[in-house]
CSV table of C-alpha atoms and ligand atoms in Angstrom, one decimal:
chain,number,residue,atom,x,y,z
A,1,UNK,CA,-17.9,-3.0,-32.6
A,2,UNK,CA,-16.1,-2.3,-29.6
A,3,UNK,CA,-11.6,-1.2,-30.1
A,4,UNK,CA,-9.5,-2.7,-28.2
A,5,UNK,CA,-6.1,-2.3,-27.8
A,6,UNK,CA,-3.6,-4.4,-28.7
A,7,UNK,CA,-0.6,-4.0,-25.8
A,8,UNK,CA,2.6,-6.4,-27.6
A,9,UNK,CA,5.5,-7.2,-24.1
A,10,UNK,CA,7.2,-9.6,-26.2
A,11,UNK,CA,10.6,-7.1,-25.3
A,12,UNK,CA,9.5,-7.6,-22.1
A,13,UNK,CA,7.9,-10.4,-20.5
A,14,UNK,CA,8.8,-12.8,-23.2
A,15,UNK,CA,12.7,-11.0,-23.0
A,16,UNK,CA,12.5,-12.8,-20.2
A,17,UNK,CA,12.2,-15.9,-21.3
A,18,UNK,CA,14.5,-18.6,-21.3
A,19,UNK,CA,16.4,-18.4,-24.0
A,20,UNK,CA,14.4,-15.3,-26.0
A,21,UNK,CA,17.1,-13.0,-24.9
A,22,UNK,CA,18.1,-10.3,-28.1
A,23,UNK,CA,21.0,-7.0,-28.5
A,24,UNK,CA,19.7,-4.0,-28.3
A,25,UNK,CA,19.9,-3.1,-32.3
A,26,UNK,CA,17.8,-6.8,-32.2
A,27,UNK,CA,15.2,-5.3,-29.9
A,28,UNK,CA,14.7,-2.5,-32.4
A,29,UNK,CA,14.0,-5.1,-35.2
A,30,UNK,CA,11.8,-6.1,-33.1
A,31,UNK,CA,10.0,-3.0,-32.4
A,32,UNK,CA,10.2,-1.6,-35.4
A,33,UNK,CA,8.1,-5.0,-36.5
A,34,UNK,CA,5.6,-4.3,-34.4
A,35,UNK,CA,4.9,-0.8,-35.2
A,36,UNK,CA,4.9,-2.4,-38.7
A,37,UNK,CA,2.1,-4.7,-37.1
A,38,UNK,CA,0.3,-1.9,-35.5
A,39,UNK,CA,0.0,-3.2,-32.0
A,40,UNK,CA,-0.9,0.5,-30.0
A,41,UNK,CA,1.4,-0.3,-26.5
A,42,UNK,CA,4.7,-1.3,-27.2
A,43,UNK,CA,6.2,-2.8,-23.5
A,44,UNK,CA,9.9,-2.0,-24.2
A,45,UNK,CA,11.9,-2.9,-21.2
A,46,UNK,CA,12.2,-2.8,-17.9
A,47,UNK,CA,14.7,0.4,-17.4
A,48,UNK,CA,15.8,-0.3,-13.6
A,49,UNK,CA,16.8,-3.5,-14.4
A,50,UNK,CA,19.9,-3.1,-15.9
A,51,UNK,CA,22.1,0.0,-17.6
A,52,UNK,CA,21.7,-2.2,-20.6
A,53,UNK,CA,17.8,-2.8,-20.5
A,54,UNK,CA,17.3,1.9,-19.7
A,55,UNK,CA,19.7,1.9,-23.4
A,56,UNK,CA,16.8,-0.3,-25.0
A,57,UNK,CA,14.1,0.7,-23.8
A,58,UNK,CA,15.3,4.4,-24.4
A,59,UNK,CA,16.2,3.5,-28.2
A,60,UNK,CA,12.8,2.2,-29.0
A,61,UNK,CA,11.2,4.9,-27.6
A,62,UNK,CA,13.4,6.7,-30.2
A,63,UNK,CA,12.8,4.1,-32.9
A,64,UNK,CA,9.1,4.0,-33.2
A,65,UNK,CA,6.4,6.6,-34.0
A,66,UNK,CA,2.8,5.5,-33.9
A,67,UNK,CA,2.2,2.8,-31.1
A,68,UNK,CA,3.2,4.1,-27.3
A,69,UNK,CA,6.3,2.7,-25.7
A,70,UNK,CA,5.7,1.9,-22.2
A,71,UNK,CA,8.0,0.5,-19.4
A,72,UNK,CA,8.0,-1.5,-16.3
A,73,UNK,CA,8.7,0.4,-13.0
A,74,UNK,CA,7.7,-1.4,-9.2
A,75,UNK,CA,6.1,1.6,-7.2
A,76,UNK,CA,9.4,2.4,-6.5
A,77,UNK,CA,10.7,6.2,-6.8
A,78,UNK,CA,13.2,5.0,-8.5
A,79,UNK,CA,12.0,2.5,-11.0
A,80,UNK,CA,9.5,5.0,-11.5
A,81,UNK,CA,12.6,7.8,-11.9
A,82,UNK,CA,14.1,5.5,-14.0
A,83,UNK,CA,10.9,4.0,-16.6
A,84,UNK,CA,10.2,8.3,-17.2
A,85,UNK,CA,13.7,8.8,-18.3
A,86,UNK,CA,14.5,5.5,-20.4
A,87,UNK,CA,10.1,6.5,-22.1
A,88,UNK,CA,10.2,10.8,-21.9
A,89,UNK,CA,10.9,11.5,-25.9
A,90,UNK,CA,8.9,9.2,-27.2
A,91,UNK,CA,6.2,9.8,-28.8
A,92,UNK,CA,3.6,8.8,-27.0
A,93,UNK,CA,5.1,7.7,-23.6
A,94,UNK,CA,3.8,5.3,-21.0
A,95,UNK,CA,4.8,4.6,-17.4
A,96,UNK,CA,3.7,0.8,-15.9
A,97,UNK,CA,3.2,0.5,-12.4
A,98,UNK,CA,2.9,-2.4,-10.0
A,99,UNK,CA,2.0,-4.2,-7.5
A,100,UNK,CA,1.3,-7.9,-6.1
A,101,UNK,CA,-2.2,-7.9,-3.7
A,102,UNK,CA,-2.8,-11.4,-3.6
A,103,UNK,CA,-2.1,-12.7,-0.2
A,104,UNK,CA,0.5,-14.6,0.2
A,105,UNK,CA,2.8,-11.8,-2.3
A,106,UNK,CA,2.1,-9.4,-0.1
A,107,UNK,CA,3.3,-11.3,3.3
A,108,UNK,CA,5.9,-14.0,1.9
A,109,UNK,CA,7.3,-11.2,-1.0
A,110,UNK,CA,6.2,-7.8,0.5
A,111,UNK,CA,6.0,-8.3,3.4
A,112,UNK,CA,3.4,-5.6,3.4
A,113,UNK,CA,0.0,-5.3,4.8
A,114,UNK,CA,-2.9,-4.5,2.9
A,115,UNK,CA,-3.5,-0.9,4.2
A,116,UNK,CA,0.7,-0.6,3.0
A,117,UNK,CA,-0.6,-1.6,-0.7
A,118,UNK,CA,-3.0,0.5,-0.7
A,119,UNK,CA,-0.9,3.4,-0.3
A,120,UNK,CA,1.9,3.5,-1.9
A,121,UNK,CA,-0.6,2.5,-4.7
A,122,UNK,CA,-1.9,6.2,-4.1
A,123,UNK,CA,0.7,7.4,-3.8
A,124,UNK,CA,3.1,5.6,-7.0
A,125,UNK,CA,0.5,5.7,-9.2
A,126,UNK,CA,0.1,9.2,-8.1
A,127,UNK,CA,4.1,9.8,-8.2
A,128,UNK,CA,4.6,8.3,-12.2
A,129,UNK,CA,0.6,10.5,-12.9
A,130,UNK,CA,3.6,13.7,-11.8
A,131,UNK,CA,4.8,12.7,-14.9
A,132,UNK,CA,3.5,10.9,-17.2
A,133,UNK,CA,0.0,11.6,-18.8
A,134,UNK,CA,-0.2,7.7,-19.7
A,135,UNK,CA,-0.6,5.0,-16.8
A,136,UNK,CA,-0.8,1.5,-16.4
A,137,UNK,CA,-1.3,0.0,-13.1
A,138,UNK,CA,-1.2,-3.7,-12.4
A,139,UNK,CA,-2.0,-5.2,-9.6
A,140,UNK,CA,0.0,-8.5,-9.9
A,141,UNK,CA,-1.4,-11.7,-9.0
A,142,UNK,CA,-4.5,-10.4,-9.4
A,143,UNK,CA,-6.5,-13.2,-10.6
A,144,UNK,CA,-5.2,-15.1,-6.7
A,145,UNK,CA,-6.0,-12.3,-4.7
A,146,UNK,CA,-9.3,-11.4,-2.8
A,147,UNK,CA,-12.1,-9.7,-4.6
A,148,UNK,CA,-12.8,-7.1,-1.9
A,149,UNK,CA,-9.9,-6.1,-1.5
A,150,UNK,CA,-8.3,-6.3,-5.7
A,151,UNK,CA,-11.8,-3.2,-6.0
A,152,UNK,CA,-10.0,-1.6,-3.4
A,153,UNK,CA,-6.4,-1.1,-4.9
A,154,UNK,CA,-8.0,-0.6,-8.3
A,155,UNK,CA,-10.3,2.4,-7.4
A,156,UNK,CA,-7.0,4.3,-5.2
A,157,UNK,CA,-4.9,3.2,-8.4
A,158,UNK,CA,-8.4,5.3,-10.9
A,159,UNK,CA,-7.8,8.2,-8.0
A,160,UNK,CA,-4.3,8.7,-7.5
A,161,UNK,CA,-4.6,8.7,-11.7
A,162,UNK,CA,-4.7,5.4,-13.6
A,163,UNK,CA,-5.2,5.9,-17.2
A,164,UNK,CA,-5.7,1.8,-17.2
A,165,UNK,CA,-5.8,-1.2,-15.3
A,166,UNK,CA,-4.3,-4.4,-15.7
A,167,UNK,CA,-5.4,-7.5,-14.8
A,168,UNK,CA,-2.9,-10.2,-14.5
A,169,UNK,CA,-3.5,-13.8,-14.3
A,170,UNK,CA,0.1,-13.7,-13.0
A,171,UNK,CA,0.6,-17.7,-12.9
A,172,UNK,CA,-1.7,-18.7,-15.3
A,173,UNK,CA,-4.2,-20.3,-12.5
A,174,UNK,CA,-7.6,-19.3,-13.6
A,175,UNK,CA,-9.9,-20.2,-16.2
A,176,UNK,CA,-11.8,-18.4,-18.9
A,177,UNK,CA,-15.2,-17.7,-16.9
A,178,UNK,CA,-14.0,-16.8,-13.4
A,179,UNK,CA,-11.3,-14.8,-15.7
A,180,UNK,CA,-14.1,-13.2,-17.1
A,181,UNK,CA,-16.5,-13.1,-13.7
A,182,UNK,CA,-13.3,-10.3,-12.1
A,183,UNK,CA,-13.0,-8.7,-14.9
A,184,UNK,CA,-17.1,-8.3,-14.9
A,185,UNK,CA,-17.3,-7.5,-10.9
A,186,UNK,CA,-14.2,-4.5,-10.9
A,187,UNK,CA,-17.0,-3.1,-14.1
A,188,UNK,CA,-19.1,-3.1,-11.3
A,189,UNK,CA,-17.2,-2.3,-7.9
A,190,UNK,CA,-14.2,-0.7,-8.5
A,191,UNK,CA,-14.4,3.2,-8.6
A,192,UNK,CA,-14.2,5.4,-11.5
A,193,UNK,CA,-12.8,2.0,-13.6
A,194,UNK,CA,-15.9,3.3,-16.0
A,195,UNK,CA,-12.6,6.0,-17.3
A,196,UNK,CA,-10.2,3.8,-17.7
A,197,UNK,CA,-9.7,1.1,-20.4
A,198,UNK,CA,-9.1,-2.1,-18.1
A,199,UNK,CA,-6.6,-4.9,-19.2
A,200,UNK,CA,-6.1,-8.2,-18.9
A,201,UNK,CA,-2.3,-9.7,-19.2
A,202,UNK,CA,-2.7,-14.1,-18.4
A,203,UNK,CA,-0.1,-16.2,-18.1
A,204,UNK,CA,0.0,-20.2,-20.4
A,205,UNK,CA,0.8,-22.7,-17.0
A,206,UNK,CA,-2.4,-24.1,-17.5
A,207,UNK,CA,-2.5,-23.9,-21.0
A,208,UNK,CA,-5.7,-21.4,-20.6
A,209,UNK,CA,-3.4,-17.6,-21.3
A,210,UNK,CA,-5.2,-16.7,-25.0
A,211,UNK,CA,-8.6,-18.4,-23.8
A,212,UNK,CA,-9.0,-16.2,-20.9
A,213,UNK,CA,-8.1,-13.0,-22.4
A,214,UNK,CA,-10.9,-13.6,-24.6
A,215,UNK,CA,-13.5,-14.3,-22.0
A,216,UNK,CA,-12.1,-11.0,-20.4
A,217,UNK,CA,-13.1,-9.2,-23.9
A,218,UNK,CA,-16.9,-10.1,-23.9
A,219,UNK,CA,-17.1,-9.6,-20.5
A,220,UNK,CA,-15.9,-5.8,-20.8
A,221,UNK,CA,-11.4,-5.4,-20.6
A,222,UNK,CA,-10.8,-2.9,-24.2
A,223,UNK,CA,-6.6,-3.9,-23.4
A,224,UNK,CA,-4.9,-7.7,-23.9
A,225,UNK,CA,-1.6,-7.8,-23.5
A,226,UNK,CA,0.0,-11.0,-25.1
A,227,UNK,CA,3.8,-11.5,-27.3
A,228,UNK,CA,4.3,-12.7,-30.7
A,229,UNK,CA,4.7,-17.3,-30.8
A,230,UNK,CA,3.0,-16.8,-26.8
A,231,UNK,CA,6.9,-16.7,-25.7
A,232,UNK,CA,7.3,-14.9,-21.7
A,233,UNK,CA,7.6,-16.3,-18.4
A,234,UNK,CA,8.1,-20.1,-17.7
A,235,UNK,CA,4.9,-22.0,-20.4
A,236,UNK,CA,4.5,-18.3,-21.7
A,237,UNK,CA,2.4,-15.0,-22.0
A,238,UNK,CA,-1.5,-15.4,-24.2
A,239,UNK,CA,-0.1,-15.7,-28.0
A,240,UNK,CA,-0.8,-11.9,-30.1
A,241,UNK,CA,-1.4,-14.3,-33.1
A,242,UNK,CA,-3.5,-16.0,-31.6
A,243,UNK,CA,-5.7,-13.4,-29.8
A,244,UNK,CA,-5.9,-11.7,-32.8
A,245,UNK,CA,-7.0,-14.2,-35.4
A,246,UNK,CA,-9.9,-15.0,-32.9
A,247,UNK,CA,-11.6,-11.9,-33.0
A,248,UNK,CA,-10.8,-11.3,-36.1
A,249,UNK,CA,-12.1,-14.9,-37.3
A,250,UNK,CA,-15.0,-14.7,-35.0
A,251,UNK,CA,-16.4,-11.0,-35.3
A,252,UNK,CA,-19.3,-12.0,-35.5
A,253,UNK,CA,-19.4,-13.6,-31.6
A,254,UNK,CA,-16.9,-11.1,-30.0
A,255,UNK,CA,-17.9,-7.7,-31.8
A,256,UNK,CA,-14.8,-6.3,-31.4
A,257,UNK,CA,-12.0,-5.3,-33.6
A,258,UNK,CA,-8.1,-4.8,-33.4
A,259,UNK,CA,-6.3,-1.9,-35.3
A,260,UNK,CA,-3.1,-4.9,-35.8
A,261,UNK,CA,-3.0,-5.2,-39.9
A,262,UNK,CA,-3.3,-8.8,-39.7
A,263,UNK,CA,-0.5,-9.5,-43.0
A,264,UNK,CA,2.7,-8.7,-40.1
A,265,UNK,CA,1.3,-11.6,-38.2
A,266,UNK,CA,3.4,-14.1,-40.1
A,267,UNK,CA,6.6,-12.0,-40.9
A,268,UNK,CA,5.7,-10.9,-37.0
A,269,UNK,CA,6.4,-14.2,-35.7
A,270,UNK,CA,9.6,-15.4,-38.3
A,271,UNK,CA,11.7,-12.5,-37.2
A,272,UNK,CA,11.1,-13.4,-33.3
A,273,UNK,CA,12.7,-16.8,-34.3
A,274,UNK,CA,15.1,-16.1,-35.9
A,275,UNK,CA,16.5,-13.7,-33.8
A,276,UNK,CA,15.9,-15.8,-30.6
A,277,UNK,CA,16.8,-18.9,-31.9
A,278,UNK,CA,13.5,-20.8,-30.7
A,279,UNK,CA,11.6,-22.3,-33.4
A,280,UNK,CA,7.7,-22.5,-33.8
A,281,UNK,CA,6.1,-25.3,-33.4
A,282,UNK,CA,4.7,-27.7,-36.5
A,283,UNK,CA,1.0,-27.5,-35.1
A,284,UNK,CA,1.1,-23.5,-32.9
A,285,UNK,CA,-2.5,-22.1,-33.9
A,286,UNK,CA,-2.3,-19.5,-36.9
A,287,UNK,CA,1.8,-18.8,-37.9
A,288,UNK,CA,2.9,-22.6,-37.7
A,289,UNK,CA,4.6,-25.1,-41.2
A,290,UNK,CA,1.4,-27.0,-40.6
A,291,UNK,CA,-1.3,-24.6,-39.6
A,292,UNK,CA,-2.6,-24.2,-43.3
A,293,UNK,CA,-1.7,-28.3,-44.2
A,294,UNK,CA,-3.7,-30.8,-45.7
A,295,UNK,CA,-2.7,-34.0,-45.5
A,296,UNK,CA,-5.3,-36.7,-45.5
A,297,UNK,CA,-6.9,-36.8,-48.1
A,298,UNK,CA,-10.5,-36.2,-47.7
A,299,UNK,CA,-9.8,-32.5,-46.0
A,300,UNK,CA,-7.3,-32.7,-49.2
A,301,UNK,CA,-10.4,-33.1,-51.5
A,302,UNK,CA,-13.2,-30.7,-49.6
A,303,UNK,CA,-10.5,-27.8,-49.4
A,304,UNK,CA,-10.4,-28.8,-54.1
A,305,UNK,CA,-13.9,-28.1,-53.5
A,306,UNK,CA,-14.0,-25.1,-51.5
A,307,UNK,CA,-11.1,-23.7,-49.2
A,308,UNK,CA,-14.0,-23.3,-46.6
A,309,UNK,CA,-15.1,-26.7,-45.9
A,310,UNK,CA,-11.8,-27.5,-44.3
A,311,UNK,CA,-10.5,-24.2,-43.2
A,312,UNK,CA,-11.0,-20.9,-41.7
A,313,UNK,CA,-8.5,-18.4,-42.5
A,314,UNK,CA,-7.2,-17.8,-45.5
A,315,UNK,CA,-3.1,-18.4,-44.8
A,316,UNK,CA,-2.4,-14.7,-46.6
A,317,UNK,CA,-4.9,-12.6,-44.4
A,318,UNK,CA,-2.1,-14.0,-41.7
A,319,UNK,CA,0.4,-13.0,-44.6
A,320,UNK,CA,2.0,-16.1,-45.1
A,321,UNK,CA,3.0,-16.1,-48.8
A,322,UNK,CA,3.2,-18.4,-51.3
A,323,UNK,CA,5.9,-21.0,-51.8
A,324,UNK,CA,6.2,-20.8,-55.5
A,325,UNK,CA,9.4,-20.3,-57.2
A,326,UNK,CA,10.0,-17.0,-58.3
A,327,UNK,CA,13.9,-16.1,-59.2
A,328,UNK,CA,16.3,-17.5,-60.4
A,329,UNK,CA,20.5,-17.4,-61.2
A,330,UNK,CA,19.9,-15.0,-63.7
A,331,UNK,CA,17.3,-12.2,-62.1
A,332,UNK,CA,18.5,-9.0,-61.7
A,333,UNK,CA,18.4,-6.5,-58.4
A,334,UNK,CA,15.5,-4.8,-59.5
A,335,UNK,CA,13.9,-8.2,-59.9
A,336,UNK,CA,14.5,-8.5,-57.0
A,337,UNK,CA,13.7,-5.7,-54.8
A,338,UNK,CA,10.2,-6.1,-56.5
A,339,UNK,CA,9.3,-9.2,-55.4
A,340,UNK,CA,10.4,-8.4,-52.3
A,341,UNK,CA,8.4,-5.4,-51.7
A,342,UNK,CA,5.2,-7.7,-53.1
A,343,UNK,CA,5.9,-10.0,-50.4
A,344,UNK,CA,6.0,-6.4,-48.2
A,345,UNK,CA,10.0,-6.9,-46.8
A,346,UNK,CA,11.2,-3.3,-48.1
A,347,UNK,CA,15.0,-2.7,-47.1
A,348,UNK,CA,18.0,-0.4,-47.3
A,349,UNK,CA,19.6,0.2,-50.2
A,350,UNK,CA,22.6,-0.6,-48.7
A,351,UNK,CA,20.8,-3.5,-47.2
A,352,UNK,CA,20.3,-4.7,-50.6
A,353,UNK,CA,23.9,-4.9,-52.1
A,354,UNK,CA,24.3,-8.2,-49.2
A,355,UNK,CA,20.9,-9.3,-49.4
A,356,UNK,CA,21.6,-9.9,-53.4
A,357,UNK,CA,25.0,-10.7,-52.8
A,358,UNK,CA,24.0,-13.6,-51.5
A,359,UNK,CA,21.2,-14.1,-53.4
A,360,UNK,CA,24.0,-15.0,-55.9
A,361,UNK,CA,25.7,-17.2,-54.9
A,362,UNK,CA,22.4,-18.8,-53.2
A,363,UNK,CA,21.7,-18.5,-57.4
A,364,UNK,CA,23.7,-20.7,-58.7
A,365,UNK,CA,23.8,-22.7,-55.7
A,366,UNK,CA,20.0,-23.5,-56.6
A,367,UNK,CA,18.6,-24.0,-60.1
A,368,UNK,CA,14.9,-22.2,-58.9
A,369,UNK,CA,15.0,-19.9,-56.1
A,370,UNK,CA,11.7,-20.1,-53.9
A,371,UNK,CA,9.9,-17.1,-51.3
A,372,UNK,CA,11.2,-19.5,-48.9
A,373,UNK,CA,14.6,-18.5,-49.4
A,374,UNK,CA,14.2,-15.3,-50.1
A,375,UNK,CA,12.3,-15.1,-46.6
A,376,UNK,CA,15.5,-16.8,-44.9
A,377,UNK,CA,17.9,-14.6,-47.0
A,378,UNK,CA,16.6,-11.6,-46.5
A,379,UNK,CA,15.7,-12.8,-42.5
A,380,UNK,CA,19.7,-13.4,-42.4
A,381,UNK,CA,20.5,-9.7,-43.9
A,382,UNK,CA,21.8,-8.7,-39.9
A,383,UNK,CA,23.6,-11.2,-39.7
A,384,UNK,CA,25.5,-8.9,-42.7
A,385,UNK,CA,26.1,-6.1,-39.9
A,386,UNK,CA,27.9,-8.6,-37.4
A,387,UNK,CA,31.5,-9.1,-39.6
A,388,UNK,CA,34.0,-9.0,-36.4
A,389,UNK,CA,35.0,-12.2,-38.4
A,390,UNK,CA,33.9,-13.7,-41.2
A,391,UNK,CA,34.2,-16.4,-42.9
A,392,UNK,CA,36.6,-17.7,-46.2
A,393,UNK,CA,36.8,-20.9,-46.3
A,394,UNK,CA,35.8,-24.6,-44.5
A,395,UNK,CA,37.2,-28.0,-45.8
A,396,UNK,CA,36.3,-31.1,-44.0
A,397,UNK,CA,36.9,-34.8,-43.5
A,398,UNK,CA,34.2,-36.3,-41.9
A,399,UNK,CA,33.6,-40.2,-41.7
A,400,UNK,CA,33.0,-43.0,-39.4
A,401,UNK,CA,36.2,-45.5,-38.2
A,402,UNK,CA,38.8,-42.3,-39.4
A,403,UNK,CA,38.8,-39.0,-37.6
A,404,UNK,CA,37.0,-35.7,-38.2
A,405,UNK,CA,39.1,-32.5,-39.4
A,406,UNK,CA,38.3,-29.7,-39.9
A,407,UNK,CA,40.8,-26.7,-41.8
A,408,UNK,CA,38.3,-23.1,-41.2
A,409,UNK,CA,39.8,-19.7,-42.3
A,410,UNK,CA,38.4,-16.7,-40.8
A,411,UNK,CA,38.6,-13.5,-41.7
A,412,UNK,CA,39.4,-10.8,-39.0
A,413,UNK,CA,39.8,-7.1,-38.8
A,414,UNK,CA,42.0,-7.8,-42.7
A,415,UNK,CA,43.8,-10.0,-41.1
A,416,UNK,CA,43.5,-13.8,-42.3
A,417,UNK,CA,43.7,-16.7,-39.4
A,418,UNK,CA,44.0,-20.5,-40.2
A,419,UNK,CA,43.5,-23.7,-38.0
A,420,UNK,CA,43.3,-26.4,-38.3
A,421,UNK,CA,41.7,-28.9,-35.5
A,422,UNK,CA,40.7,-32.9,-34.2
A,423,UNK,CA,36.9,-33.8,-33.0
A,424,UNK,CA,34.0,-36.4,-32.4
A,425,UNK,CA,32.7,-35.1,-35.7
A,426,UNK,CA,32.3,-32.3,-37.9
A,427,UNK,CA,30.8,-29.3,-36.6
A,428,UNK,CA,32.4,-30.5,-32.9
A,429,UNK,CA,36.3,-30.4,-35.2
A,430,UNK,CA,34.8,-26.7,-36.4
A,431,UNK,CA,33.9,-25.5,-33.6
A,432,UNK,CA,36.9,-26.3,-32.1
A,433,UNK,CA,39.8,-24.9,-34.5
A,434,UNK,CA,37.8,-21.7,-34.4
A,435,UNK,CA,38.1,-21.7,-30.7
A,436,UNK,CA,41.8,-22.1,-31.1
A,437,UNK,CA,42.3,-19.2,-33.7
A,438,UNK,CA,40.4,-16.5,-31.7
A,439,UNK,CA,42.2,-17.5,-28.1
A,440,UNK,CA,38.9,-18.0,-27.5
A,441,UNK,CA,37.0,-20.5,-24.7
A,442,UNK,CA,33.1,-21.2,-25.6
A,443,UNK,CA,30.6,-23.5,-24.6
A,444,UNK,CA,27.5,-24.9,-27.3
A,445,UNK,CA,25.0,-25.3,-25.0
A,446,UNK,CA,22.7,-26.3,-28.1
A,447,UNK,CA,22.7,-26.8,-31.8
A,448,UNK,CA,19.6,-27.1,-34.3
A,449,UNK,CA,18.9,-27.5,-38.2
A,450,UNK,CA,16.2,-26.9,-40.1
A,451,UNK,CA,15.7,-27.2,-43.8
A,452,UNK,CA,13.8,-23.8,-44.9
A,453,UNK,CA,12.3,-25.3,-48.6
A,454,UNK,CA,11.7,-29.1,-49.3
A,455,UNK,CA,14.3,-30.8,-52.2
A,456,UNK,CA,17.3,-32.0,-52.3
A,457,UNK,CA,18.8,-28.4,-53.1
A,458,UNK,CA,17.1,-27.1,-49.8
A,459,UNK,CA,19.1,-24.9,-47.7
A,460,UNK,CA,19.8,-25.0,-44.1
A,461,UNK,CA,19.6,-22.6,-41.4
A,462,UNK,CA,21.4,-24.1,-38.3
A,463,UNK,CA,21.1,-22.0,-35.0
A,464,UNK,CA,23.8,-22.3,-32.3
A,465,UNK,CA,23.0,-20.8,-28.5
A,466,UNK,CA,27.1,-20.8,-27.6
A,467,UNK,CA,28.2,-19.0,-23.7
A,468,UNK,CA,30.7,-17.4,-23.1
A,469,UNK,CA,33.0,-17.8,-20.5
A,470,UNK,CA,31.6,-15.0,-18.7
A,471,UNK,CA,28.1,-17.7,-17.9
A,472,UNK,CA,27.2,-15.2,-20.7
A,473,UNK,CA,24.5,-16.6,-24.3
A,474,UNK,CA,23.9,-15.8,-27.5
A,475,UNK,CA,22.5,-17.7,-30.3
A,476,UNK,CA,24.3,-17.6,-34.1
A,477,UNK,CA,22.1,-18.5,-36.9
A,478,UNK,CA,23.6,-19.0,-40.3
A,479,UNK,CA,22.7,-19.2,-43.7
A,480,UNK,CA,23.6,-22.2,-47.2
A,481,UNK,CA,22.7,-25.2,-48.9
A,482,UNK,CA,25.6,-26.5,-47.1
A,483,UNK,CA,25.0,-27.5,-43.7
A,484,UNK,CA,27.9,-27.6,-42.0
A,485,UNK,CA,28.8,-24.0,-43.5
A,486,UNK,CA,25.7,-22.7,-42.6
A,487,UNK,CA,26.6,-24.6,-39.0
A,488,UNK,CA,29.8,-22.7,-39.1
A,489,UNK,CA,28.5,-19.4,-40.4
A,490,UNK,CA,25.9,-19.5,-37.2
A,491,UNK,CA,28.3,-20.1,-34.7
A,492,UNK,CA,30.9,-17.5,-36.5
A,493,UNK,CA,27.3,-15.1,-36.2
A,494,UNK,CA,27.0,-16.3,-32.5
A,495,UNK,CA,30.8,-15.3,-32.2
A,496,UNK,CA,30.8,-12.0,-33.4
A,497,UNK,CA,27.6,-11.0,-31.1
A,498,UNK,CA,29.5,-12.3,-27.8
A,499,UNK,CA,32.1,-10.1,-29.6
A,500,UNK,CA,30.0,-7.2,-30.6
A,501,UNK,CA,28.7,-6.9,-27.7
A,502,UNK,CA,32.2,-7.0,-25.0
A,503,UNK,CA,33.6,-5.1,-27.0
B,1,LIG,O1,3.0,-11.8,-14.7
B,1,LIG,C1,2.2,-10.6,-14.5
B,1,LIG,O2,1.3,-10.0,-13.7
B,1,LIG,C2,3.3,-9.0,-15.0
B,1,LIG,C3,3.0,-8.5,-14.9
B,1,LIG,C4,4.3,-7.6,-14.4
B,1,LIG,C5,2.1,-6.6,-15.0
B,1,LIG,O3,4.1,-9.5,-16.3
B,2,LIG,ZN1,3.5,-11.6,-16.9
């Protein structure tokens, strides 16, 4: 079987997409989960982009142990120096340099001739290689480049020391057959290609990113670039979970395997969604809430008789927990820890204290605690790290034909603050009260509420996106069986994140 390397770019190409930005601790948490998932390479960011990007690439390089950590760099010395400085402490560092090779990019964006592009590749791949043994070269917009010129670019990159050649379908324009033909052509026409990895990086503008990536694997690619939940520029990148499960489920066809621990897929997907506040669409392949649900009677009957009638994958292979009733108000810390461990969550003693405290509050309100409830508690445990302001209490008076008022009490640095406000609804009134008491001018960008489980005592998960006066956006999340409380918690969580970055 061929071994396919998984190059995850959730923290670089994924993080570039609207609404998906993450702060430093969120990136580190995601990177550790990707390491656990078993990806081969994490593209941690674009170090030159900002001091914050540099810092987070550096922090990820020190935080992960198994996988390679890459930073993106344009073909300039400044970018390459920044990338190397950020990844050099990693156990396995990589510099990923890129330069566009399509006529349209060279003429309008780079304003460079073919000769200049070829020379720049030689010089800058060589420069990067003088610092780091693991160099990836990407020809941006490769799929719209002229094939003979592209082959010369890649040949130069190999001669200058590149160890991986990446073939991006930057604008998601190609079809599976075209991508496969391109890989076949490059394998026959790039000097030295047999000694390096061939990678593909497909965008999903026409919904073909996963199909294109798989076609390239069939044609000889040995690395795929992808993101968790398919997040990324515009319509996104190829989705990691779909590629991995396609290779896993159709081993007979692809004759290829990855290092991914498929049982960590669902957890990775949930964590990302929880951090970014971007929900997983219900019918998303592999990780969507409906991916393993059978609604029609005929299907249900078939599945009961033999699961394989309508199921090509097992939900447990992806790590989806069975949503059973597991604990109640009399369960102790030990039982909770054991249950979380069986669900694959290892959490520190300090975090356990916080999760247990929230568990007890929940168990007082809800008779049966399910795996989905526990998962929500664990995924939200990091909210407790943002404690500049804490919600103490709230009282709302809401209805039709009466003024909607809210009285919110918060604690900040040991001091209790209280404010009352009138709004167009209970949430508007609560958010106004908080803004007024903290003297902040914050705009609510978006708000959503989802039930974590079914039933009248379901936990509601609120996600708010707020905009600070400087235009920066923050995502806050909150959990409670009371939807007003979860919304206020989410708002306060967003404000705490904002205060942490501006402190
Ligand atoms: O889409 C693209 O071309 C990229 C490159 C930088 C690899 O993200
Ligand atoms: Zn890309």
